């Protein structure tokens, strides 16, 4: 088979590519059940080239010759296989390999993590686990929205354990990395061995963003076994997710129930004071002079960006970088100029009144109706949208927002806000409506 395929390539390719990439290949094995055709190459560079540039062509030729679609797998020659080298290295010096793999963000440590009311339980639990792995809480499950500090806490735990318990083998992976590694290893028996060995020979497993394995059955299966093995050996497991375990709907019950065996800690959006404290910490880390102007700018940003610390920091970094770039001092005026898009709400004077007007125009209803007690769906939905925007874009207090909508109770406003906030995440239609209205209100 291979000789026929080679002949086809010889006709099609230039002599150089043919000789460089194809001649050295050795046909290894055909797995008829799985429709896999294994080829062996002597070095990882040509493996990469073949995988990226020629794999489709290889599969086409295989199909032409075998008359059946086959997947072509390019393997490294066994005695030089990277996995074996890795396996050997793990045996010789387990710590080192895992350390190399642990993607260190040196900034993500406990010292740089600002503790506020929103995250104090998660922080305390993380610290307890880092201090006494396998003895405090196992498993520890941390959840919270995007950009609220889950990864930061996970890395902090990793740093802390490696420093204070240097004998422990720590492994940090995102569940996406876990999945990709698993998929790769499934192509080759040796790799699956290395994979299992790697994940079952550690003392601490930090697995980030577990929601990624929702709906992925094979990954869940493998993770289930990894979890059980580690747990039975009393190894520490720390899991993060963007939702509480019982909200992970496309995850097997046997997994979510395990996640709830011990400690579950959530991270909420930070309050104003915490947002300010985070930005001050950031200024300190970046060696920016903390003068009155900067204080004011920090206050301004913290007032506007409420639900995502990554964005909060992003806005701040934009200002400091532009200040360095343009060699201009950071003042409120300067900051407003740079953050036009974010700060526009106050510049354009968005109020509950303007929001009501814009929303009514969009849904083609009367202002009197949105303020009325009527609760038909065609009024209730725009009303909730408008309340959501009042909460999101203005500093109006909850009771005041209620007043603006025909004297409704503030709990009604909270309910409306939460309902739309949830819908923005699950319904593209609502998300689009909100975006459109925001643009309109911001004068874009
Ligand atoms: P998540 O993983 O939850 O999406 P990250 O951990 O990536 O969020 O955090 C986003 C950014 O916000 C990071 O740069 C992180 O350092 C910063 N951050 C989050 N929480 C805090 C905090 N409490 N104190 C200081 N910085 C924080
Ligand atoms: Mg993260």
Short mmCIF file of N, CA and C in Angstrom, two decimals, residues 114-196:
data_model
loop_
_atom_site.label_atom_id
_atom_site.label_comp_id
_atom_site.label_asym_id
_atom_site.label_seq_id
_atom_site.Cartn_x
_atom_site.Cartn_y
_atom_site.Cartn_z
N UNK A 114 -5.99 40.65 45.99
CA UNK A 114 -6.68 41.53 46.92
C UNK A 114 -7.93 40.83 47.45
N UNK A 115 -8.03 40.78 48.77
CA UNK A 115 -9.16 40.07 49.38
C UNK A 115 -10.28 41.07 49.69
N UNK A 116 -11.45 40.75 49.22
CA UNK A 116 -12.62 41.60 49.50
C UNK A 116 -13.77 40.72 49.93
N UNK A 117 -14.92 41.36 50.19
CA UNK A 117 -16.08 40.56 50.60
C UNK A 117 -16.50 39.57 49.54
N UNK A 118 -16.19 39.89 48.29
CA UNK A 118 -16.65 39.07 47.18
C UNK A 118 -15.90 37.75 47.08
N UNK A 119 -14.66 37.72 47.59
CA UNK A 119 -13.84 36.53 47.35
C UNK A 119 -13.20 35.98 48.62
N UNK A 120 -13.63 36.48 49.79
CA UNK A 120 -12.87 36.11 51.00
C UNK A 120 -12.99 34.63 51.34
N UNK A 121 -14.12 34.00 51.02
CA UNK A 121 -14.24 32.57 51.32
C UNK A 121 -13.36 31.75 50.39
N UNK A 122 -13.42 32.10 49.11
CA UNK A 122 -12.58 31.37 48.15
C UNK A 122 -11.11 31.55 48.51
N UNK A 123 -10.74 32.76 48.88
CA UNK A 123 -9.36 33.03 49.23
C UNK A 123 -8.95 32.22 50.47
N UNK A 124 -9.80 32.23 51.48
CA UNK A 124 -9.48 31.49 52.71
C UNK A 124 -9.36 30.00 52.43
N UNK A 125 -10.26 29.47 51.64
CA UNK A 125 -10.22 28.05 51.32
C UNK A 125 -8.96 27.72 50.53
N UNK A 126 -8.63 28.60 49.58
CA UNK A 126 -7.43 28.36 48.76
C UNK A 126 -6.18 28.37 49.62
N UNK A 127 -6.11 29.31 50.53
CA UNK A 127 -4.94 29.40 51.40
C UNK A 127 -4.84 28.18 52.32
N UNK A 128 -5.99 27.76 52.83
CA UNK A 128 -5.99 26.59 53.72
C UNK A 128 -5.48 25.35 52.99
N UNK A 129 -5.94 25.19 51.75
CA UNK A 129 -5.53 24.03 50.96
C UNK A 129 -4.05 24.12 50.60
N UNK A 130 -3.59 25.32 50.28
CA UNK A 130 -2.18 25.50 49.92
C UNK A 130 -1.29 25.22 51.12
N UNK A 131 -1.77 25.57 52.27
CA UNK A 131 -1.00 25.40 53.50
C UNK A 131 -0.90 23.93 53.90
N UNK A 132 -2.00 23.22 53.75
CA UNK A 132 -2.03 21.82 54.17
C UNK A 132 -2.71 20.98 53.11
N UNK A 133 -2.00 20.73 52.00
CA UNK A 133 -2.63 19.96 50.91
C UNK A 133 -3.12 18.60 51.41
N UNK A 134 -4.26 18.19 50.91
CA UNK A 134 -4.91 16.91 51.27
C UNK A 134 -5.43 16.88 52.69
N UNK A 135 -5.21 17.95 53.46
CA UNK A 135 -5.64 17.89 54.84
C UNK A 135 -6.76 18.87 55.17
N UNK A 136 -6.86 19.93 54.37
CA UNK A 136 -7.90 20.91 54.68
C UNK A 136 -9.21 20.51 53.99
N UNK A 137 -9.31 20.83 52.72
CA UNK A 137 -10.53 20.51 51.98
C UNK A 137 -10.16 19.73 50.73
N UNK A 138 -10.85 18.63 50.51
CA UNK A 138 -10.57 17.86 49.31
C UNK A 138 -11.84 17.17 48.80
N UNK A 139 -12.25 17.41 47.58
CA UNK A 139 -11.70 18.41 46.66
C UNK A 139 -12.13 19.82 47.03
N UNK A 140 -11.38 20.79 46.53
CA UNK A 140 -11.81 22.18 46.65
C UNK A 140 -12.35 22.61 45.30
N UNK A 141 -13.55 23.15 45.31
CA UNK A 141 -14.19 23.57 44.07
C UNK A 141 -14.41 25.08 44.13
N UNK A 142 -13.79 25.83 43.21
CA UNK A 142 -13.94 27.28 43.20
C UNK A 142 -14.71 27.69 41.95
N UNK A 143 -15.73 28.49 42.11
CA UNK A 143 -16.41 28.93 40.89
C UNK A 143 -16.72 30.43 40.93
N UNK A 144 -16.88 30.99 39.76
CA UNK A 144 -17.18 32.42 39.64
C UNK A 144 -17.13 32.83 38.19
N UNK A 145 -17.70 33.98 37.87
CA UNK A 145 -17.78 34.45 36.49
C UNK A 145 -16.40 34.72 35.90
N UNK A 146 -16.40 34.97 34.59
CA UNK A 146 -15.16 35.19 33.89
C UNK A 146 -14.46 36.46 34.39
N UNK A 147 -13.14 36.36 34.54
CA UNK A 147 -12.36 37.53 34.93
C UNK A 147 -12.45 37.90 36.39
N UNK A 148 -12.87 36.97 37.23
CA UNK A 148 -13.01 37.31 38.64
C UNK A 148 -11.90 36.73 39.52
N UNK A 149 -10.92 36.08 38.92
CA UNK A 149 -9.75 35.69 39.71
C UNK A 149 -9.59 34.21 40.00
N UNK A 150 -10.31 33.35 39.28
CA UNK A 150 -10.18 31.92 39.54
C UNK A 150 -8.77 31.42 39.18
N UNK A 151 -8.34 31.76 37.97
CA UNK A 151 -7.03 31.29 37.54
C UNK A 151 -5.93 31.87 38.44
N UNK A 152 -6.10 33.12 38.80
CA UNK A 152 -5.13 33.75 39.71
C UNK A 152 -5.02 32.93 41.01
N UNK A 153 -6.14 32.57 41.58
CA UNK A 153 -6.12 31.80 42.83
C UNK A 153 -5.49 30.42 42.63
N UNK A 154 -5.81 29.78 41.51
CA UNK A 154 -5.26 28.45 41.24
C UNK A 154 -3.73 28.52 41.16
N UNK A 155 -3.23 29.50 40.41
CA UNK A 155 -1.78 29.65 40.31
C UNK A 155 -1.18 29.95 41.68
N UNK A 156 -1.89 30.78 42.46
CA UNK A 156 -1.37 31.14 43.78
C UNK A 156 -1.21 29.90 44.64
N UNK A 157 -2.19 29.01 44.57
CA UNK A 157 -2.10 27.76 45.33
C UNK A 157 -0.87 26.97 44.85
N UNK A 158 -0.70 26.89 43.53
CA UNK A 158 0.44 26.16 42.96
C UNK A 158 1.77 26.73 43.44
N UNK A 159 1.91 28.04 43.31
CA UNK A 159 3.14 28.70 43.77
C UNK A 159 3.43 28.37 45.23
N UNK A 160 2.40 28.54 46.03
CA UNK A 160 2.55 28.40 47.47
C UNK A 160 2.99 26.99 47.84
N UNK A 161 2.34 26.00 47.24
CA UNK A 161 2.69 24.62 47.58
C UNK A 161 4.11 24.31 47.14
N UNK A 162 4.48 24.78 45.94
CA UNK A 162 5.83 24.46 45.47
C UNK A 162 6.88 25.11 46.34
N UNK A 163 6.53 26.23 46.92
CA UNK A 163 7.51 26.90 47.76
C UNK A 163 7.56 26.28 49.16
N UNK A 164 6.39 25.99 49.70
CA UNK A 164 6.34 25.54 51.09
C UNK A 164 6.32 24.03 51.27
N UNK A 165 6.00 23.32 50.21
CA UNK A 165 6.02 21.85 50.26
C UNK A 165 6.77 21.36 49.03
N UNK A 166 8.07 21.65 48.97
CA UNK A 166 8.79 21.36 47.71
C UNK A 166 8.80 19.88 47.35
N UNK A 167 8.47 19.00 48.28
CA UNK A 167 8.48 17.58 47.95
C UNK A 167 7.24 17.18 47.16
N UNK A 168 6.24 18.05 47.15
CA UNK A 168 4.98 17.69 46.47
C UNK A 168 5.06 17.96 44.97
N UNK A 169 4.50 17.03 44.23
CA UNK A 169 4.42 17.23 42.79
C UNK A 169 3.11 17.92 42.45
N UNK A 170 3.23 19.09 41.86
CA UNK A 170 2.05 19.90 41.57
C UNK A 170 1.84 19.93 40.06
N UNK A 171 0.61 19.75 39.64
CA UNK A 171 0.33 19.87 38.22
C UNK A 171 -0.87 20.78 38.01
N UNK A 172 -0.66 21.82 37.19
CA UNK A 172 -1.75 22.72 36.83
C UNK A 172 -2.09 22.51 35.37
N UNK A 173 -3.35 22.27 35.06
CA UNK A 173 -3.79 22.25 33.66
C UNK A 173 -5.16 22.88 33.56
N UNK A 174 -5.43 23.46 32.41
CA UNK A 174 -6.81 23.83 32.13
C UNK A 174 -7.48 22.57 31.62
N UNK A 175 -8.79 22.48 31.75
CA UNK A 175 -9.42 21.25 31.30
C UNK A 175 -9.34 21.16 29.78
N UNK A 176 -9.09 22.28 29.13
CA UNK A 176 -8.88 22.26 27.69
C UNK A 176 -7.56 21.55 27.35
N UNK A 177 -6.51 21.90 28.10
CA UNK A 177 -5.23 21.22 27.90
C UNK A 177 -5.38 19.72 28.17
N UNK A 178 -6.09 19.41 29.23
CA UNK A 178 -6.33 18.01 29.59
C UNK A 178 -6.99 17.28 28.41
N UNK A 179 -8.02 17.89 27.86
CA UNK A 179 -8.73 17.29 26.74
C UNK A 179 -7.82 17.10 25.53
N UNK A 180 -7.07 18.14 25.18
CA UNK A 180 -6.21 18.03 24.01
C UNK A 180 -5.14 16.96 24.19
N UNK A 181 -4.59 16.90 25.37
CA UNK A 181 -3.58 15.87 25.62
C UNK A 181 -4.19 14.48 25.50
N UNK A 182 -5.39 14.36 26.02
CA UNK A 182 -6.06 13.07 25.97
C UNK A 182 -6.30 12.67 24.53
N UNK A 183 -6.81 13.59 23.73
CA UNK A 183 -7.09 13.27 22.33
C UNK A 183 -5.81 12.85 21.62
N UNK A 184 -4.74 13.59 21.85
CA UNK A 184 -3.48 13.24 21.21
C UNK A 184 -3.03 11.85 21.63
N UNK A 185 -3.18 11.57 22.93
CA UNK A 185 -2.66 10.30 23.43
C UNK A 185 -3.48 9.12 22.92
N UNK A 186 -4.72 9.37 22.55
CA UNK A 186 -5.56 8.27 22.10
C UNK A 186 -5.09 7.69 20.77
N UNK A 187 -4.23 8.43 20.08
CA UNK A 187 -3.76 7.94 18.79
C UNK A 187 -2.65 6.91 18.94
N UNK A 188 -2.18 6.73 20.13
CA UNK A 188 -0.96 5.94 20.28
C UNK A 188 -0.96 5.31 21.67
N UNK A 189 -0.79 3.99 21.69
CA UNK A 189 -0.86 3.30 22.97
C UNK A 189 0.20 3.77 23.96
N UNK A 190 1.38 4.08 23.43
CA UNK A 190 2.44 4.49 24.35
C UNK A 190 2.09 5.81 25.01
N UNK A 191 1.49 6.66 24.20
CA UNK A 191 1.17 7.96 24.75
C UNK A 191 0.09 7.87 25.82
N UNK A 192 -0.84 6.98 25.64
CA UNK A 192 -1.91 6.90 26.63
C UNK A 192 -1.31 6.43 27.96
N UNK A 193 -0.29 5.58 27.86
CA UNK A 193 0.38 5.15 29.09
C UNK A 193 1.05 6.36 29.77
N UNK A 194 1.76 7.13 28.95
CA UNK A 194 2.44 8.30 29.51
C UNK A 194 1.41 9.27 30.11
N UNK A 195 0.30 9.41 29.42
CA UNK A 195 -0.76 10.31 29.89
C UNK A 195 -1.27 9.88 31.26
N UNK A 196 -1.60 8.60 31.37
CA UNK A 196 -2.14 8.11 32.64
C UNK A 196 -1.10 8.25 33.74
#
